[in-house]
Amino acid sequence: MLVAVFATVRDVYADAPESAVIYSLMNAMLACVPALGPIAGALMARYFGWEAIFLALCISALAALPFALPKWHETRQVRKPSNRAGFGLVLKSPYFWVYTLAFGTAMGAFFVFFSTAPRVLIEGADFSELGFSVAFATVAIVMIATTRFSKRFVARWGIPGCVIRGMLMLLFSASLLGLGEIFLTASFWSYVVPMWLVAVGIVFTTSVTANGALHEFSAMAGTAVALHFCVQSLIVGVIGTGVVIALNGGTAWPLIAYTGCMAAITLAALGGLTRYKQ
């Protein structure tokens, strides 16, 4: 479903300014799902039984069907035989790898955040479950609020400029988190507020990475989007999980290490891409 949705956006909007807003909103919603989904599932299982989880998924799908079935027409371009290509063409593209790396860095930052936030805030800062939910929600609110301006900053900075600024925001946030971890105790101000800046950096980045990675593959958007999400998921799952396991998940160090190191690597890759274009 994700591949179909993102491929459709790519087919219909391509490089139009609206694509930045749509991608930003979709990624903001996706970032919240892994955090809010388990909470909703736990509540439904507790009060209505585990069967209610699958019933809710079924009802949601049925509710979407009347909107998708008559209006979601085929958007794939008719391909000529010469345009047929497989995974190899996508995987050989430096644009695909650099911007997919940036996408994985941004989404991975949120993954590491919600993987460590319960221990940091509930166990370390003595937040209640309600207080944790509110604190967590503020990060999502910042992402959604920043999305309102995505069309403007994409038009002003372009794709590389947005990614560079997004990575710089992650680096700055990592430095603030590091200072908070060293000199302060775990709190809303030392952990969540720097994450607001991470949220801004995520929106800066994810609003353009799909277009940056896939702009060469309009004739095979479905394949390219599938690979885009596959590689991004590997980055998030392998590296993100690795830092949480290797470092103390009850502190901000996994988030500091991931955002700082991955943002630096992405900036270096962007520099290499600039030299490649020249």
PDB file of C-alpha atoms in Angstrom:
ATOM      1  CA  MET A   1       0.000   0.000   0.000  1.00  0.00           C
ATOM      2  CA  LEU A   2       2.812   2.434   0.858  1.00  0.00           C
ATOM      3  CA  VAL A   3       4.486   1.760  -2.482  1.00  0.00           C
ATOM      4  CA  ALA A   4       1.225   2.394  -4.342  1.00  0.00           C
ATOM      5  CA  VAL A   5       0.534   5.645  -2.479  1.00  0.00           C
ATOM      6  CA  PHE A   6       4.004   7.105  -2.887  1.00  0.00           C
ATOM      7  CA  ALA A   7       4.243   5.968  -6.515  1.00  0.00           C
ATOM      8  CA  THR A   8       0.911   7.652  -7.231  1.00  0.00           C
ATOM      9  CA  VAL A   9       2.094  10.912  -5.666  1.00  0.00           C
ATOM     10  CA  ARG A  10       5.264  10.655  -7.734  1.00  0.00           C
ATOM     11  CA  ASP A  11       3.302  10.006 -10.943  1.00  0.00           C
ATOM     12  CA  VAL A  12       0.729  12.754 -10.435  1.00  0.00           C
ATOM     13  CA  TYR A  13       2.755  15.547  -8.856  1.00  0.00           C
ATOM     14  CA  ALA A  14       6.340  14.736  -9.953  1.00  0.00           C
ATOM     15  CA  ASP A  15       8.317  17.931  -9.337  1.00  0.00           C
ATOM     16  CA  ALA A  16       5.314  20.162  -8.585  1.00  0.00           C
ATOM     17  CA  PRO A  17       5.564  22.234  -5.375  1.00  0.00           C
ATOM     18  CA  GLU A  18       2.583  20.371  -3.900  1.00  0.00           C
ATOM     19  CA  SER A  19       4.612  17.163  -3.755  1.00  0.00           C
ATOM     20  CA  ALA A  20       6.781  18.561  -0.956  1.00  0.00           C
ATOM     21  CA  VAL A  21       3.724  19.253   1.211  1.00  0.00           C
ATOM     22  CA  ILE A  22       2.215  15.836   0.488  1.00  0.00           C
ATOM     23  CA  TYR A  23       5.434  13.945   1.166  1.00  0.00           C
ATOM     24  CA  SER A  24       5.970  15.884   4.390  1.00  0.00           C
ATOM     25  CA  LEU A  25       2.460  15.168   5.667  1.00  0.00           C
ATOM     26  CA  MET A  26       2.662  11.504   4.742  1.00  0.00           C
ATOM     27  CA  ASN A  27       6.025  11.040   6.428  1.00  0.00           C
ATOM     28  CA  ALA A  28       4.841  12.920   9.525  1.00  0.00           C
ATOM     29  CA  MET A  29       1.880  10.559   9.791  1.00  0.00           C
ATOM     30  CA  LEU A  30       4.079   7.528   9.172  1.00  0.00           C
ATOM     31  CA  ALA A  31       6.473   8.621  11.900  1.00  0.00           C
ATOM     32  CA  CYS A  32       3.634   8.688  14.430  1.00  0.00           C
ATOM     33  CA  VAL A  33       2.214   5.278  13.537  1.00  0.00           C
ATOM     34  CA  PRO A  34       4.863   3.108  15.261  1.00  0.00           C
ATOM     35  CA  ALA A  35       4.417   5.100  18.452  1.00  0.00           C
ATOM     36  CA  LEU A  36       0.652   5.569  18.529  1.00  0.00           C
ATOM     37  CA  GLY A  37      -0.230   2.215  16.954  1.00  0.00           C
ATOM     38  CA  PRO A  38       0.921   0.056  19.880  1.00  0.00           C
ATOM     39  CA  ILE A  39      -0.833   2.360  22.349  1.00  0.00           C
ATOM     40  CA  ALA A  40      -4.106   2.155  20.433  1.00  0.00           C
ATOM     41  CA  GLY A  41      -3.700  -1.599  20.053  1.00  0.00           C
ATOM     42  CA  ALA A  42      -3.031  -2.082  23.744  1.00  0.00           C
ATOM     43  CA  LEU A  43      -6.112  -0.064  24.693  1.00  0.00           C
ATOM     44  CA  MET A  44      -8.344  -1.975  22.290  1.00  0.00           C
ATOM     45  CA  ALA A  45      -6.991  -5.324  23.466  1.00  0.00           C
ATOM     46  CA  ARG A  46      -7.497  -4.347  27.093  1.00  0.00           C
ATOM     47  CA  TYR A  47     -11.072  -3.120  26.825  1.00  0.00           C
ATOM     48  CA  PHE A  48     -12.456  -5.033  23.826  1.00  0.00           C
ATOM     49  CA  GLY A  49     -10.225  -8.088  23.384  1.00  0.00           C
ATOM     50  CA  TRP A  50      -7.481  -8.806  20.874  1.00  0.00           C
ATOM     51  CA  GLU A  51     -10.029  -9.471  18.138  1.00  0.00           C
ATOM     52  CA  ALA A  52     -10.927  -5.762  18.191  1.00  0.00           C
ATOM     53  CA  ILE A  53      -7.509  -4.883  16.752  1.00  0.00           C
ATOM     54  CA  PHE A  54      -8.144  -6.817  13.548  1.00  0.00           C
ATOM     55  CA  LEU A  55     -11.739  -5.641  13.415  1.00  0.00           C
ATOM     56  CA  ALA A  56     -10.540  -2.021  13.611  1.00  0.00           C
ATOM     57  CA  LEU A  57      -8.088  -2.632  10.759  1.00  0.00           C
ATOM     58  CA  CYS A  58     -10.855  -4.191   8.686  1.00  0.00           C
ATOM     59  CA  ILE A  59     -13.227  -1.295   9.329  1.00  0.00           C
ATOM     60  CA  SER A  60     -10.511   1.232   8.440  1.00  0.00           C
ATOM     61  CA  ALA A  61      -9.810  -0.535   5.151  1.00  0.00           C
ATOM     62  CA  LEU A  62     -13.500  -0.749   4.287  1.00  0.00           C
ATOM     63  CA  ALA A  63     -13.940   2.942   5.094  1.00  0.00           C
ATOM     64  CA  ALA A  64     -11.127   3.856   2.698  1.00  0.00           C
ATOM     65  CA  LEU A  65     -12.336   1.586  -0.109  1.00  0.00           C
ATOM     66  CA  PRO A  66     -15.260   3.770  -1.334  1.00  0.00           C
ATOM     67  CA  PHE A  67     -12.851   6.679  -1.736  1.00  0.00           C
ATOM     68  CA  ALA A  68     -10.023   4.723  -3.363  1.00  0.00           C
ATOM     69  CA  LEU A  69     -11.945   2.420  -5.692  1.00  0.00           C
ATOM     70  CA  PRO A  70     -13.682   4.971  -7.962  1.00  0.00           C
ATOM     71  CA  LYS A  71     -11.062   7.737  -7.770  1.00  0.00           C
ATOM     72  CA  TRP A  72      -7.695   5.999  -7.540  1.00  0.00           C
ATOM     73  CA  HIS A  73      -7.130   5.327 -11.212  1.00  0.00           C
ATOM     74  CA  GLU A  74      -3.930   3.985 -12.755  1.00  0.00           C
ATOM     75  CA  THR A  75      -1.304   6.734 -12.839  1.00  0.00           C
ATOM     76  CA  ARG A  76       1.638   4.778 -14.235  1.00  0.00           C
ATOM     77  CA  GLN A  77       2.885   6.086 -17.537  1.00  0.00           C
ATOM     78  CA  VAL A  78       2.691   3.800 -20.551  1.00  0.00           C
ATOM     79  CA  ARG A  79       6.185   2.447 -20.993  1.00  0.00           C
ATOM     80  CA  LYS A  80       7.912   1.812 -24.272  1.00  0.00           C
ATOM     81  CA  PRO A  81      10.018  -1.332 -24.583  1.00  0.00           C
ATOM     82  CA  SER A  82      13.213   0.734 -24.445  1.00  0.00           C
ATOM     83  CA  ASN A  83      12.209   2.088 -21.063  1.00  0.00           C
ATOM     84  CA  ARG A  84      11.932  -1.308 -19.431  1.00  0.00           C
ATOM     85  CA  ALA A  85      14.442  -1.661 -16.646  1.00  0.00           C
ATOM     86  CA  GLY A  86      14.889  -3.598 -13.468  1.00  0.00           C
ATOM     87  CA  PHE A  87      16.392  -2.976 -10.072  1.00  0.00           C
ATOM     88  CA  GLY A  88      19.881  -2.552 -11.504  1.00  0.00           C
ATOM     89  CA  LEU A  89      19.216   0.832 -13.072  1.00  0.00           C
ATOM     90  CA  VAL A  90      17.875   2.224  -9.806  1.00  0.00           C
ATOM     91  CA  LEU A  91      20.644   0.774  -7.667  1.00  0.00           C
ATOM     92  CA  LYS A  92      23.331   2.245  -9.939  1.00  0.00           C
ATOM     93  CA  SER A  93      22.068   5.788  -9.439  1.00  0.00           C
ATOM     94  CA  PRO A  94      24.095   7.925  -6.992  1.00  0.00           C
ATOM     95  CA  TYR A  95      21.082  10.217  -6.582  1.00  0.00           C
ATOM     96  CA  PHE A  96      19.009   7.275  -5.384  1.00  0.00           C
ATOM     97  CA  TRP A  97      21.568   6.237  -2.775  1.00  0.00           C
ATOM     98  CA  VAL A  98      22.360   9.696  -1.417  1.00  0.00           C
ATOM     99  CA  TYR A  99      18.769  10.839  -1.031  1.00  0.00           C
ATOM    100  CA  THR A 100      17.604   7.465   0.257  1.00  0.00           C
ATOM    101  CA  LEU A 101      20.400   7.679   2.834  1.00  0.00           C
ATOM    102  CA  ALA A 102      19.087  11.116   3.820  1.00  0.00           C
ATOM    103  CA  PHE A 103      15.551   9.722   4.084  1.00  0.00           C
ATOM    104  CA  GLY A 104      16.751   6.847   6.256  1.00  0.00           C
ATOM    105  CA  THR A 105      18.719   9.232   8.455  1.00  0.00           C
ATOM    106  CA  ALA A 106      15.694  11.451   9.048  1.00  0.00           C
ATOM    107  CA  MET A 107      13.180   8.686   9.684  1.00  0.00           C
ATOM    108  CA  GLY A 108      15.703   6.725  11.723  1.00  0.00           C
ATOM    109  CA  ALA A 109      16.115   9.672  14.069  1.00  0.00           C
ATOM    110  CA  PHE A 110      12.430   9.425  14.923  1.00  0.00           C
ATOM    111  CA  PHE A 111      12.676   5.642  15.234  1.00  0.00           C
ATOM    112  CA  VAL A 112      15.514   5.903  17.758  1.00  0.00           C
ATOM    113  CA  PHE A 113      13.589   8.615  19.604  1.00  0.00           C
ATOM    114  CA  PHE A 114      10.456   6.553  20.159  1.00  0.00           C
ATOM    115  CA  SER A 115      12.601   3.494  20.948  1.00  0.00           C
ATOM    116  CA  THR A 116      14.355   5.291  23.808  1.00  0.00           C
ATOM    117  CA  ALA A 117      11.807   7.911  24.896  1.00  0.00           C
ATOM    118  CA  PRO A 118       9.744   5.644  27.208  1.00  0.00           C
ATOM    119  CA  ARG A 119      12.783   4.673  29.275  1.00  0.00           C
ATOM    120  CA  VAL A 120      14.240   8.182  29.298  1.00  0.00           C
ATOM    121  CA  LEU A 121      11.026  10.005  30.183  1.00  0.00           C
ATOM    122  CA  ILE A 122       9.016   7.467  32.182  1.00  0.00           C
ATOM    123  CA  GLU A 123      11.832   5.682  34.007  1.00  0.00           C
ATOM    124  CA  GLY A 124      14.435   8.449  34.046  1.00  0.00           C
ATOM    125  CA  ALA A 125      12.319  11.594  34.323  1.00  0.00           C
ATOM    126  CA  ASP A 126       9.355  10.063  36.221  1.00  0.00           C
ATOM    127  CA  PHE A 127       6.785  11.035  33.598  1.00  0.00           C
ATOM    128  CA  SER A 128       3.357   9.480  33.909  1.00  0.00           C
ATOM    129  CA  GLU A 129       2.014   7.592  30.910  1.00  0.00           C
ATOM    130  CA  LEU A 130      -0.257  10.538  30.138  1.00  0.00           C
ATOM    131  CA  GLY A 131       2.608  12.994  30.519  1.00  0.00           C
ATOM    132  CA  PHE A 132       4.750  10.897  28.213  1.00  0.00           C
ATOM    133  CA  SER A 133       1.990  10.783  25.604  1.00  0.00           C
ATOM    134  CA  VAL A 134       1.614  14.569  25.714  1.00  0.00           C
ATOM    135  CA  ALA A 135       5.372  15.111  25.465  1.00  0.00           C
ATOM    136  CA  PHE A 136       5.585  12.692  22.573  1.00  0.00           C
ATOM    137  CA  ALA A 137       2.661  14.373  20.834  1.00  0.00           C
ATOM    138  CA  THR A 138       4.430  17.743  20.886  1.00  0.00           C
ATOM    139  CA  VAL A 139       7.088  16.342  18.547  1.00  0.00           C
ATOM    140  CA  ALA A 140       4.429  15.220  16.083  1.00  0.00           C
ATOM    141  CA  ILE A 141       2.765  18.643  16.340  1.00  0.00           C
ATOM    142  CA  VAL A 142       6.052  20.353  15.462  1.00  0.00           C
ATOM    143  CA  MET A 143       6.421  18.111  12.421  1.00  0.00           C
ATOM    144  CA  ILE A 144       2.907  18.830  11.198  1.00  0.00           C
ATOM    145  CA  ALA A 145       3.277  22.576  11.836  1.00  0.00           C
ATOM    146  CA  THR A 146       6.557  22.701   9.914  1.00  0.00           C
ATOM    147  CA  THR A 147       4.907  20.894   7.020  1.00  0.00           C
ATOM    148  CA  ARG A 148       2.709  23.942   6.419  1.00  0.00           C
ATOM    149  CA  PHE A 149       5.797  25.831   5.243  1.00  0.00           C
ATOM    150  CA  SER A 150       7.381  23.043   3.202  1.00  0.00           C
ATOM    151  CA  LYS A 151       6.304  24.428  -0.170  1.00  0.00           C
ATOM    152  CA  ARG A 152       8.002  27.730   0.621  1.00  0.00           C
ATOM    153  CA  PHE A 153      11.332  26.386   1.762  1.00  0.00           C
ATOM    154  CA  VAL A 154      11.531  23.848  -1.062  1.00  0.00           C
ATOM    155  CA  ALA A 155      10.977  26.623  -3.603  1.00  0.00           C
ATOM    156  CA  ARG A 156      13.606  28.770  -1.899  1.00  0.00           C
ATOM    157  CA  TRP A 157      16.331  26.239  -1.110  1.00  0.00           C
ATOM    158  CA  GLY A 158      15.809  23.476  -3.642  1.00  0.00           C
ATOM    159  CA  ILE A 159      16.258  19.768  -2.989  1.00  0.00           C
ATOM    160  CA  PRO A 160      19.946  19.760  -1.959  1.00  0.00           C
ATOM    161  CA  GLY A 161      19.508  22.890   0.156  1.00  0.00           C
ATOM    162  CA  CYS A 162      16.607  21.382   2.103  1.00  0.00           C
ATOM    163  CA  VAL A 163      18.529  18.184   2.818  1.00  0.00           C
ATOM    164  CA  ILE A 164      21.639  20.092   3.905  1.00  0.00           C
ATOM    165  CA  ARG A 165      19.616  22.237   6.296  1.00  0.00           C
ATOM    166  CA  GLY A 166      17.794  19.168   7.583  1.00  0.00           C
ATOM    167  CA  MET A 167      21.071  17.412   8.357  1.00  0.00           C
ATOM    168  CA  LEU A 168      22.478  20.531  10.017  1.00  0.00           C
ATOM    169  CA  MET A 169      19.392  20.647  12.232  1.00  0.00           C
ATOM    170  CA  LEU A 170      20.034  17.036  13.231  1.00  0.00           C
ATOM    171  CA  LEU A 171      23.671  17.809  14.039  1.00  0.00           C
ATOM    172  CA  PHE A 172      22.694  20.841  16.112  1.00  0.00           C
ATOM    173  CA  SER A 173      20.058  18.802  17.942  1.00  0.00           C
ATOM    174  CA  ALA A 174      22.595  16.053  18.647  1.00  0.00           C
ATOM    175  CA  SER A 175      24.920  18.619  20.225  1.00  0.00           C
ATOM    176  CA  LEU A 176      22.095  19.959  22.420  1.00  0.00           C
ATOM    177  CA  LEU A 177      21.122  16.447  23.458  1.00  0.00           C
ATOM    178  CA  GLY A 178      24.752  15.724  24.285  1.00  0.00           C
ATOM    179  CA  LEU A 179      25.033  18.811  26.470  1.00  0.00           C
ATOM    180  CA  GLY A 180      21.786  17.894  28.200  1.00  0.00           C
ATOM    181  CA  GLU A 181      22.942  14.332  28.797  1.00  0.00           C
ATOM    182  CA  ILE A 182      26.251  15.481  30.303  1.00  0.00           C
ATOM    183  CA  PHE A 183      25.194  18.473  32.363  1.00  0.00           C
ATOM    184  CA  LEU A 184      21.465  17.987  33.065  1.00  0.00           C
ATOM    185  CA  THR A 185      19.173  15.255  34.289  1.00  0.00           C
ATOM    186  CA  ALA A 186      16.573  13.695  32.020  1.00  0.00           C
ATOM    187  CA  SER A 187      13.674  16.117  31.582  1.00  0.00           C
ATOM    188  CA  PHE A 188      11.301  17.627  29.063  1.00  0.00           C
ATOM    189  CA  TRP A 189      13.725  20.476  28.388  1.00  0.00           C
ATOM    190  CA  SER A 190      16.855  18.379  27.982  1.00  0.00           C
ATOM    191  CA  TYR A 191      15.305  15.630  25.855  1.00  0.00           C
ATOM    192  CA  VAL A 192      12.036  16.633  24.192  1.00  0.00           C
ATOM    193  CA  VAL A 193      12.803  20.249  23.256  1.00  0.00           C
ATOM    194  CA  PRO A 194      15.935  19.295  21.255  1.00  0.00           C
ATOM    195  CA  MET A 195      13.760  16.686  19.587  1.00  0.00           C
ATOM    196  CA  TRP A 196      11.575  19.514  18.289  1.00  0.00           C
ATOM    197  CA  LEU A 197      14.567  20.626  16.240  1.00  0.00           C
ATOM    198  CA  VAL A 198      15.028  17.059  15.036  1.00  0.00           C
ATOM    199  CA  ALA A 199      11.373  17.136  13.942  1.00  0.00           C
ATOM    200  CA  VAL A 200      12.010  20.287  11.912  1.00  0.00           C
ATOM    201  CA  GLY A 201      15.047  18.657  10.321  1.00  0.00           C
ATOM    202  CA  ILE A 202      12.995  15.577   9.492  1.00  0.00           C
ATOM    203  CA  VAL A 203      10.426  17.676   7.624  1.00  0.00           C
ATOM    204  CA  PHE A 204      13.130  19.661   5.798  1.00  0.00           C
ATOM    205  CA  THR A 205      14.618  16.383   4.625  1.00  0.00           C
ATOM    206  CA  THR A 206      11.664  14.123   3.904  1.00  0.00           C
ATOM    207  CA  SER A 207       9.805  16.775   1.921  1.00  0.00           C
ATOM    208  CA  VAL A 208      12.355  16.433  -0.900  1.00  0.00           C
ATOM    209  CA  THR A 209      14.162  13.105  -0.591  1.00  0.00           C
ATOM    210  CA  ALA A 210      11.605  11.157  -2.640  1.00  0.00           C
ATOM    211  CA  ASN A 211      11.895  13.560  -5.560  1.00  0.00           C
ATOM    212  CA  GLY A 212      15.674  13.663  -5.205  1.00  0.00           C
ATOM    213  CA  ALA A 213      16.011   9.884  -5.183  1.00  0.00           C
ATOM    214  CA  LEU A 214      13.398   9.075  -7.818  1.00  0.00           C
ATOM    215  CA  HIS A 215      13.557  11.923 -10.324  1.00  0.00           C
ATOM    216  CA  GLU A 216      15.358   9.728 -12.875  1.00  0.00           C
ATOM    217  CA  PHE A 217      12.765   6.956 -12.703  1.00  0.00           C
ATOM    218  CA  SER A 218       9.414   8.435 -13.678  1.00  0.00           C
ATOM    219  CA  ALA A 219       8.803   5.531 -16.056  1.00  0.00           C
ATOM    220  CA  MET A 220       9.273   2.969 -13.268  1.00  0.00           C
ATOM    221  CA  ALA A 221       8.064   4.807 -10.184  1.00  0.00           C
ATOM    222  CA  GLY A 222       6.661   1.695  -8.505  1.00  0.00           C
ATOM    223  CA  THR A 223       9.951  -0.209  -8.647  1.00  0.00           C
ATOM    224  CA  ALA A 224      11.954   2.821  -7.567  1.00  0.00           C
ATOM    225  CA  VAL A 225       9.629   3.618  -4.652  1.00  0.00           C
ATOM    226  CA  ALA A 226       9.734  -0.002  -3.487  1.00  0.00           C
ATOM    227  CA  LEU A 227      13.540   0.048  -3.440  1.00  0.00           C
ATOM    228  CA  HIS A 228      13.520   3.493  -1.826  1.00  0.00           C
ATOM    229  CA  PHE A 229      11.469   2.212   1.103  1.00  0.00           C
ATOM    230  CA  CYS A 230      13.347  -1.089   1.275  1.00  0.00           C
ATOM    231  CA  VAL A 231      16.743   0.578   1.654  1.00  0.00           C
ATOM    232  CA  GLN A 232      15.350   3.195   4.045  1.00  0.00           C
ATOM    233  CA  SER A 233      13.822   0.471   6.201  1.00  0.00           C
ATOM    234  CA  LEU A 234      17.131  -1.394   6.308  1.00  0.00           C
ATOM    235  CA  ILE A 235      18.943   1.766   7.408  1.00  0.00           C
ATOM    236  CA  VAL A 236      16.393   2.465  10.116  1.00  0.00           C
ATOM    237  CA  GLY A 237      15.989  -1.121  11.253  1.00  0.00           C
ATOM    238  CA  VAL A 238      19.611  -2.252  11.238  1.00  0.00           C
ATOM    239  CA  ILE A 239      21.508   0.886  12.214  1.00  0.00           C
ATOM    240  CA  GLY A 240      18.778   2.380  14.399  1.00  0.00           C
ATOM    241  CA  THR A 241      18.235  -0.841  16.310  1.00  0.00           C
ATOM    242  CA  GLY A 242      21.982  -1.368  16.529  1.00  0.00           C
ATOM    243  CA  VAL A 243      22.677   1.917  18.307  1.00  0.00           C
ATOM    244  CA  VAL A 244      19.794   1.365  20.731  1.00  0.00           C
ATOM    245  CA  ILE A 245      21.154  -2.069  21.631  1.00  0.00           C
ATOM    246  CA  ALA A 246      24.824  -1.085  21.696  1.00  0.00           C
ATOM    247  CA  LEU A 247      24.345   2.077  23.739  1.00  0.00           C
ATOM    248  CA  ASN A 248      22.273   2.623  26.862  1.00  0.00           C
ATOM    249  CA  GLY A 249      18.662   2.815  25.711  1.00  0.00           C
ATOM    250  CA  GLY A 250      17.730   4.560  28.936  1.00  0.00           C
ATOM    251  CA  THR A 251      19.746   7.627  27.960  1.00  0.00           C
ATOM    252  CA  ALA A 252      19.902  10.017  25.026  1.00  0.00           C
ATOM    253  CA  TRP A 253      23.179   8.531  23.751  1.00  0.00           C
ATOM    254  CA  PRO A 254      21.603   6.290  21.084  1.00  0.00           C
ATOM    255  CA  LEU A 255      19.743   9.295  19.675  1.00  0.00           C
ATOM    256  CA  ILE A 256      22.868  11.461  19.882  1.00  0.00           C
ATOM    257  CA  ALA A 257      25.002   8.854  18.137  1.00  0.00           C
ATOM    258  CA  TYR A 258      22.488   8.126  15.400  1.00  0.00           C
ATOM    259  CA  THR A 259      21.544  11.701  14.522  1.00  0.00           C
ATOM    260  CA  GLY A 260      25.101  13.005  14.754  1.00  0.00           C
ATOM    261  CA  CYS A 261      26.887  10.233  12.863  1.00  0.00           C
ATOM    262  CA  MET A 262      24.247   9.605  10.202  1.00  0.00           C
ATOM    263  CA  ALA A 263      23.769  13.321   9.526  1.00  0.00           C
ATOM    264  CA  ALA A 264      27.531  13.750   9.102  1.00  0.00           C
ATOM    265  CA  ILE A 265      27.695  10.769   6.729  1.00  0.00           C
ATOM    266  CA  THR A 266      24.776  12.138   4.712  1.00  0.00           C
ATOM    267  CA  LEU A 267      26.400  15.562   4.401  1.00  0.00           C
ATOM    268  CA  ALA A 268      29.601  13.901   3.193  1.00  0.00           C
ATOM    269  CA  ALA A 269      27.588  11.910   0.639  1.00  0.00           C
ATOM    270  CA  LEU A 270      25.887  15.101  -0.567  1.00  0.00           C
ATOM    271  CA  GLY A 271      29.298  16.679  -1.013  1.00  0.00           C
ATOM    272  CA  GLY A 272      30.372  13.700  -3.094  1.00  0.00           C
ATOM    273  CA  LEU A 273      27.201  13.957  -5.171  1.00  0.00           C
ATOM    274  CA  THR A 274      27.916  17.633  -5.847  1.00  0.00           C
ATOM    275  CA  ARG A 275      31.395  16.751  -7.127  1.00  0.00           C
ATOM    276  CA  TYR A 276      29.885  13.947  -9.213  1.00  0.00           C
ATOM    277  CA  LYS A 277      27.492  16.373 -10.922  1.00  0.00           C
ATOM    278  CA  GLN A 278      30.351  18.733 -11.719  1.00  0.00           C
TER     279      GLN A 278
END
